[in-house]
Amino acid sequence: MIRLAAVLTLLAAPVLAQDLQYTDRGTQSCLEQAESYGAKIDCAGASAGQCMEDTPGGHSTVGMGGCLDRELAYWDGLLNSHYKVAMAQAKNLDAERPASMKGLPGAAAALREMQRAWIPFRDKACAYEASLWSGGTGQGPAALSCLMQQTAKQTLTLEPWG
């Protein structure tokens, strides 16, 4: 994980100097039109892909890293928002439980534990993905793409209901 963090840190500095043509609109539009979970999963990467196309040098390692990092931030913000809504819903469910079940772990605790378990899973899955590049220049973008994809999946898993 330390190695993955080092790669991501190295990518971040040059990206700040690059004029990325990034907007969240591609992903947002895709999500608005998608009618199923699978179709929504396919939206992950839409804005990053458009950024790579629109940014001069967008298909370079630095360009890819910058575009992917921006979309990762989009999904991370949406994940945090969905988690807050899901936690509020879980707490409401717990409050409505029969008295005989009040001492048992409820939905809020299960949600919290699930999210805490997901974070190391995501990190290890993406460290593995990065390792497939054997330290090559594609390692950083591969790790960021994985983080974005995993975060998108978790975001959609926690999408508000009811």
PDB file of C-alpha atoms in Angstrom:
ATOM      1  CA  MET A   1       0.000   0.000   0.000  1.00  0.00           C
ATOM      2  CA  ILE A   2       2.910   2.343   0.712  1.00  0.00           C
ATOM      3  CA  ARG A   3       4.186   1.752  -2.799  1.00  0.00           C
ATOM      4  CA  LEU A   4       0.759   2.554  -4.257  1.00  0.00           C
ATOM      5  CA  ALA A   5       0.614   5.774  -2.234  1.00  0.00           C
ATOM      6  CA  ALA A   6       4.081   6.753  -3.475  1.00  0.00           C
ATOM      7  CA  VAL A   7       3.055   6.212  -7.098  1.00  0.00           C
ATOM      8  CA  LEU A   8      -0.096   8.262  -6.641  1.00  0.00           C
ATOM      9  CA  THR A   9       1.868  11.054  -4.951  1.00  0.00           C
ATOM     10  CA  LEU A  10       4.353  11.180  -7.812  1.00  0.00           C
ATOM     11  CA  LEU A  11       1.504  11.468 -10.301  1.00  0.00           C
ATOM     12  CA  ALA A  12      -0.220  14.279  -8.430  1.00  0.00           C
ATOM     13  CA  ALA A  13       2.527  16.911  -8.623  1.00  0.00           C
ATOM     14  CA  PRO A  14       2.914  17.027 -12.439  1.00  0.00           C
ATOM     15  CA  VAL A  15      -0.841  16.873 -12.911  1.00  0.00           C
ATOM     16  CA  LEU A  16      -1.305  20.114 -10.992  1.00  0.00           C
ATOM     17  CA  ALA A  17       0.712  21.925 -13.656  1.00  0.00           C
ATOM     18  CA  GLN A  18      -1.277  20.405 -16.523  1.00  0.00           C
ATOM     19  CA  ASP A  19      -4.388  22.131 -17.845  1.00  0.00           C
ATOM     20  CA  LEU A  20      -6.883  19.278 -17.678  1.00  0.00           C
ATOM     21  CA  GLN A  21     -10.136  19.605 -19.583  1.00  0.00           C
ATOM     22  CA  TYR A  22     -12.194  17.814 -16.943  1.00  0.00           C
ATOM     23  CA  THR A  23     -15.866  18.111 -16.078  1.00  0.00           C
ATOM     24  CA  ASP A  24     -18.175  15.727 -14.197  1.00  0.00           C
ATOM     25  CA  ARG A  25     -20.924  16.205 -16.808  1.00  0.00           C
ATOM     26  CA  GLY A  26     -20.189  13.009 -18.763  1.00  0.00           C
ATOM     27  CA  THR A  27     -20.607  10.795 -15.729  1.00  0.00           C
ATOM     28  CA  GLN A  28     -23.580  12.758 -14.385  1.00  0.00           C
ATOM     29  CA  SER A  29     -25.394  12.595 -17.731  1.00  0.00           C
ATOM     30  CA  CYS A  30     -24.713   8.878 -18.039  1.00  0.00           C
ATOM     31  CA  LEU A  31     -26.068   8.241 -14.525  1.00  0.00           C
ATOM     32  CA  GLU A  32     -29.210  10.257 -15.246  1.00  0.00           C
ATOM     33  CA  GLN A  33     -29.941   8.144 -18.326  1.00  0.00           C
ATOM     34  CA  ALA A  34     -29.019   4.759 -16.827  1.00  0.00           C
ATOM     35  CA  GLU A  35     -31.946   2.627 -15.747  1.00  0.00           C
ATOM     36  CA  SER A  36     -30.192  -0.236 -13.976  1.00  0.00           C
ATOM     37  CA  TYR A  37     -27.296  -0.859 -11.626  1.00  0.00           C
ATOM     38  CA  GLY A  38     -25.281  -2.409 -14.465  1.00  0.00           C
ATOM     39  CA  ALA A  39     -25.876   0.578 -16.719  1.00  0.00           C
ATOM     40  CA  LYS A  40     -24.830   2.901 -13.910  1.00  0.00           C
ATOM     41  CA  ILE A  41     -21.625   0.926 -13.311  1.00  0.00           C
ATOM     42  CA  ASP A  42     -20.825   1.449 -16.979  1.00  0.00           C
ATOM     43  CA  CYS A  43     -20.871   5.226 -16.318  1.00  0.00           C
ATOM     44  CA  ALA A  44     -17.704   4.994 -14.215  1.00  0.00           C
ATOM     45  CA  GLY A  45     -14.926   6.470 -16.297  1.00  0.00           C
ATOM     46  CA  ALA A  46     -17.142   8.488 -18.642  1.00  0.00           C
ATOM     47  CA  SER A  47     -15.832  11.866 -17.502  1.00  0.00           C
ATOM     48  CA  ALA A  48     -12.235  10.670 -17.183  1.00  0.00           C
ATOM     49  CA  GLY A  49     -12.396   9.254 -20.706  1.00  0.00           C
ATOM     50  CA  GLN A  50     -13.754  12.507 -22.083  1.00  0.00           C
ATOM     51  CA  CYS A  51     -11.039  14.408 -20.207  1.00  0.00           C
ATOM     52  CA  MET A  52      -8.362  12.217 -21.775  1.00  0.00           C
ATOM     53  CA  GLU A  53      -9.835  12.910 -25.224  1.00  0.00           C
ATOM     54  CA  ASP A  54     -10.198  16.680 -24.683  1.00  0.00           C
ATOM     55  CA  THR A  55      -6.884  17.352 -22.909  1.00  0.00           C
ATOM     56  CA  PRO A  56      -3.764  17.742 -25.047  1.00  0.00           C
ATOM     57  CA  GLY A  57      -1.543  14.900 -23.844  1.00  0.00           C
ATOM     58  CA  GLY A  58      -4.534  13.384 -22.064  1.00  0.00           C
ATOM     59  CA  HIS A  59      -3.444   9.881 -23.014  1.00  0.00           C
ATOM     60  CA  SER A  60      -0.027  10.339 -21.412  1.00  0.00           C
ATOM     61  CA  THR A  61       0.573   8.740 -18.043  1.00  0.00           C
ATOM     62  CA  VAL A  62       0.289  12.138 -16.351  1.00  0.00           C
ATOM     63  CA  GLY A  63      -2.829  13.086 -18.310  1.00  0.00           C
ATOM     64  CA  MET A  64      -4.560   9.786 -17.591  1.00  0.00           C
ATOM     65  CA  GLY A  65      -3.644  10.039 -13.928  1.00  0.00           C
ATOM     66  CA  GLY A  66      -5.021  13.555 -13.657  1.00  0.00           C
ATOM     67  CA  CYS A  67      -8.287  12.743 -15.408  1.00  0.00           C
ATOM     68  CA  LEU A  68      -8.815   9.549 -13.411  1.00  0.00           C
ATOM     69  CA  ASP A  69      -7.998  11.326 -10.147  1.00  0.00           C
ATOM     70  CA  ARG A  70     -10.617  14.000 -10.858  1.00  0.00           C
ATOM     71  CA  GLU A  71     -13.322  11.434 -11.533  1.00  0.00           C
ATOM     72  CA  LEU A  72     -12.269   9.452  -8.464  1.00  0.00           C
ATOM     73  CA  ALA A  73     -12.877  12.621  -6.431  1.00  0.00           C
ATOM     74  CA  TYR A  74     -16.357  12.890  -7.984  1.00  0.00           C
ATOM     75  CA  TRP A  75     -17.251   9.303  -7.019  1.00  0.00           C
ATOM     76  CA  ASP A  76     -15.727   9.725  -3.549  1.00  0.00           C
ATOM     77  CA  GLY A  77     -17.911  12.772  -2.895  1.00  0.00           C
ATOM     78  CA  LEU A  78     -20.984  10.910  -4.112  1.00  0.00           C
ATOM     79  CA  LEU A  79     -20.050   7.896  -1.970  1.00  0.00           C
ATOM     80  CA  ASN A  80     -19.817  10.061   1.143  1.00  0.00           C
ATOM     81  CA  SER A  81     -23.201  11.600   0.370  1.00  0.00           C
ATOM     82  CA  HIS A  82     -24.832   8.199  -0.229  1.00  0.00           C
ATOM     83  CA  TYR A  83     -23.276   6.793   2.946  1.00  0.00           C
ATOM     84  CA  LYS A  84     -24.768   9.607   5.039  1.00  0.00           C
ATOM     85  CA  VAL A  85     -28.232   8.972   3.573  1.00  0.00           C
ATOM     86  CA  ALA A  86     -27.871   5.197   3.994  1.00  0.00           C
ATOM     87  CA  MET A  87     -26.777   5.653   7.615  1.00  0.00           C
ATOM     88  CA  ALA A  88     -29.777   7.867   8.356  1.00  0.00           C
ATOM     89  CA  GLN A  89     -32.065   5.259   6.783  1.00  0.00           C
ATOM     90  CA  ALA A  90     -30.369   2.473   8.763  1.00  0.00           C
ATOM     91  CA  LYS A  91     -30.793   4.393  12.025  1.00  0.00           C
ATOM     92  CA  ASN A  92     -34.473   4.906  11.232  1.00  0.00           C
ATOM     93  CA  LEU A  93     -34.859   1.171  10.619  1.00  0.00           C
ATOM     94  CA  ASP A  94     -33.140   0.433  13.906  1.00  0.00           C
ATOM     95  CA  ALA A  95     -35.433   2.842  15.765  1.00  0.00           C
ATOM     96  CA  GLU A  96     -38.490   1.021  14.379  1.00  0.00           C
ATOM     97  CA  ARG A  97     -37.295  -2.437  15.456  1.00  0.00           C
ATOM     98  CA  PRO A  98     -39.384  -4.354  17.961  1.00  0.00           C
ATOM     99  CA  ALA A  99     -38.238  -4.111  21.566  1.00  0.00           C
ATOM    100  CA  SER A 100     -37.221  -7.785  21.494  1.00  0.00           C
ATOM    101  CA  MET A 101     -34.536  -6.951  18.892  1.00  0.00           C
ATOM    102  CA  LYS A 102     -33.176  -3.736  20.431  1.00  0.00           C
ATOM    103  CA  GLY A 103     -30.152  -5.484  21.971  1.00  0.00           C
ATOM    104  CA  LEU A 104     -29.064  -7.071  18.681  1.00  0.00           C
ATOM    105  CA  PRO A 105     -26.794  -5.392  16.161  1.00  0.00           C
ATOM    106  CA  GLY A 106     -28.866  -3.368  13.770  1.00  0.00           C
ATOM    107  CA  ALA A 107     -28.664  -1.944  10.293  1.00  0.00           C
ATOM    108  CA  ALA A 108     -26.534   1.066  11.292  1.00  0.00           C
ATOM    109  CA  ALA A 109     -23.854  -1.125  12.872  1.00  0.00           C
ATOM    110  CA  ALA A 110     -23.928  -3.503   9.902  1.00  0.00           C
ATOM    111  CA  LEU A 111     -23.571  -0.604   7.454  1.00  0.00           C
ATOM    112  CA  ARG A 112     -20.661   0.882   9.418  1.00  0.00           C
ATOM    113  CA  GLU A 113     -18.863  -2.469   9.582  1.00  0.00           C
ATOM    114  CA  MET A 114     -19.493  -3.164   5.912  1.00  0.00           C
ATOM    115  CA  GLN A 115     -18.020   0.194   4.924  1.00  0.00           C
ATOM    116  CA  ARG A 116     -15.024  -0.292   7.226  1.00  0.00           C
ATOM    117  CA  ALA A 117     -14.373  -3.711   5.671  1.00  0.00           C
ATOM    118  CA  TRP A 118     -14.787  -2.356   2.142  1.00  0.00           C
ATOM    119  CA  ILE A 119     -12.001   0.231   2.476  1.00  0.00           C
ATOM    120  CA  PRO A 120      -9.150  -2.289   2.983  1.00  0.00           C
ATOM    121  CA  PHE A 121     -10.689  -4.527   0.307  1.00  0.00           C
ATOM    122  CA  ARG A 122     -10.632  -1.633  -2.173  1.00  0.00           C
ATOM    123  CA  ASP A 123      -7.057  -0.741  -1.275  1.00  0.00           C
ATOM    124  CA  LYS A 124      -5.807  -4.323  -1.588  1.00  0.00           C
ATOM    125  CA  ALA A 125      -7.691  -4.938  -4.838  1.00  0.00           C
ATOM    126  CA  CYS A 126      -6.141  -1.826  -6.346  1.00  0.00           C
ATOM    127  CA  ALA A 127      -2.666  -2.603  -5.027  1.00  0.00           C
ATOM    128  CA  TYR A 128      -2.990  -5.929  -6.830  1.00  0.00           C
ATOM    129  CA  GLU A 129      -4.168  -4.185  -9.995  1.00  0.00           C
ATOM    130  CA  ALA A 130      -1.176  -1.836  -9.848  1.00  0.00           C
ATOM    131  CA  SER A 131       1.199  -4.742  -9.256  1.00  0.00           C
ATOM    132  CA  LEU A 132       0.243  -6.223 -12.616  1.00  0.00           C
ATOM    133  CA  TRP A 133       2.153  -3.359 -14.237  1.00  0.00           C
ATOM    134  CA  SER A 134       5.437  -4.498 -12.639  1.00  0.00           C
ATOM    135  CA  GLY A 135       6.421  -0.958 -11.717  1.00  0.00           C
ATOM    136  CA  GLY A 136       5.847   0.366 -15.254  1.00  0.00           C
ATOM    137  CA  THR A 137       4.480   3.792 -16.066  1.00  0.00           C
ATOM    138  CA  GLY A 138       0.942   2.430 -16.354  1.00  0.00           C
ATOM    139  CA  GLN A 139       0.947   1.450 -12.687  1.00  0.00           C
ATOM    140  CA  GLY A 140      -0.319   4.824 -11.451  1.00  0.00           C
ATOM    141  CA  PRO A 141      -3.211   5.152 -13.904  1.00  0.00           C
ATOM    142  CA  ALA A 142      -4.119   1.483 -13.353  1.00  0.00           C
ATOM    143  CA  ALA A 143      -4.303   2.042  -9.603  1.00  0.00           C
ATOM    144  CA  LEU A 144      -6.373   5.211 -10.014  1.00  0.00           C
ATOM    145  CA  SER A 145      -8.716   3.522 -12.481  1.00  0.00           C
ATOM    146  CA  CYS A 146      -9.210   0.673 -10.044  1.00  0.00           C
ATOM    147  CA  LEU A 147      -9.861   3.050  -7.140  1.00  0.00           C
ATOM    148  CA  MET A 148     -12.389   4.934  -9.272  1.00  0.00           C
ATOM    149  CA  GLN A 149     -14.154   1.730 -10.389  1.00  0.00           C
ATOM    150  CA  GLN A 150     -14.278   0.274  -6.875  1.00  0.00           C
ATOM    151  CA  THR A 151     -15.532   3.564  -5.446  1.00  0.00           C
ATOM    152  CA  ALA A 152     -18.199   3.816  -8.150  1.00  0.00           C
ATOM    153  CA  LYS A 153     -19.425   0.295  -7.361  1.00  0.00           C
ATOM    154  CA  GLN A 154     -19.592   1.036  -3.642  1.00  0.00           C
ATOM    155  CA  THR A 155     -21.324   4.355  -4.322  1.00  0.00           C
ATOM    156  CA  LEU A 156     -24.016   2.619  -6.334  1.00  0.00           C
ATOM    157  CA  THR A 157     -24.352  -0.118  -3.706  1.00  0.00           C
ATOM    158  CA  LEU A 158     -25.173   2.596  -1.174  1.00  0.00           C
ATOM    159  CA  GLU A 159     -27.404   4.577  -3.519  1.00  0.00           C
ATOM    160  CA  PRO A 160     -30.335   5.917  -1.504  1.00  0.00           C
ATOM    161  CA  TRP A 161     -33.573   3.987  -1.538  1.00  0.00           C
ATOM    162  CA  GLY A 162     -37.060   4.615  -0.272  1.00  0.00           C
TER     163      GLY A 162
END
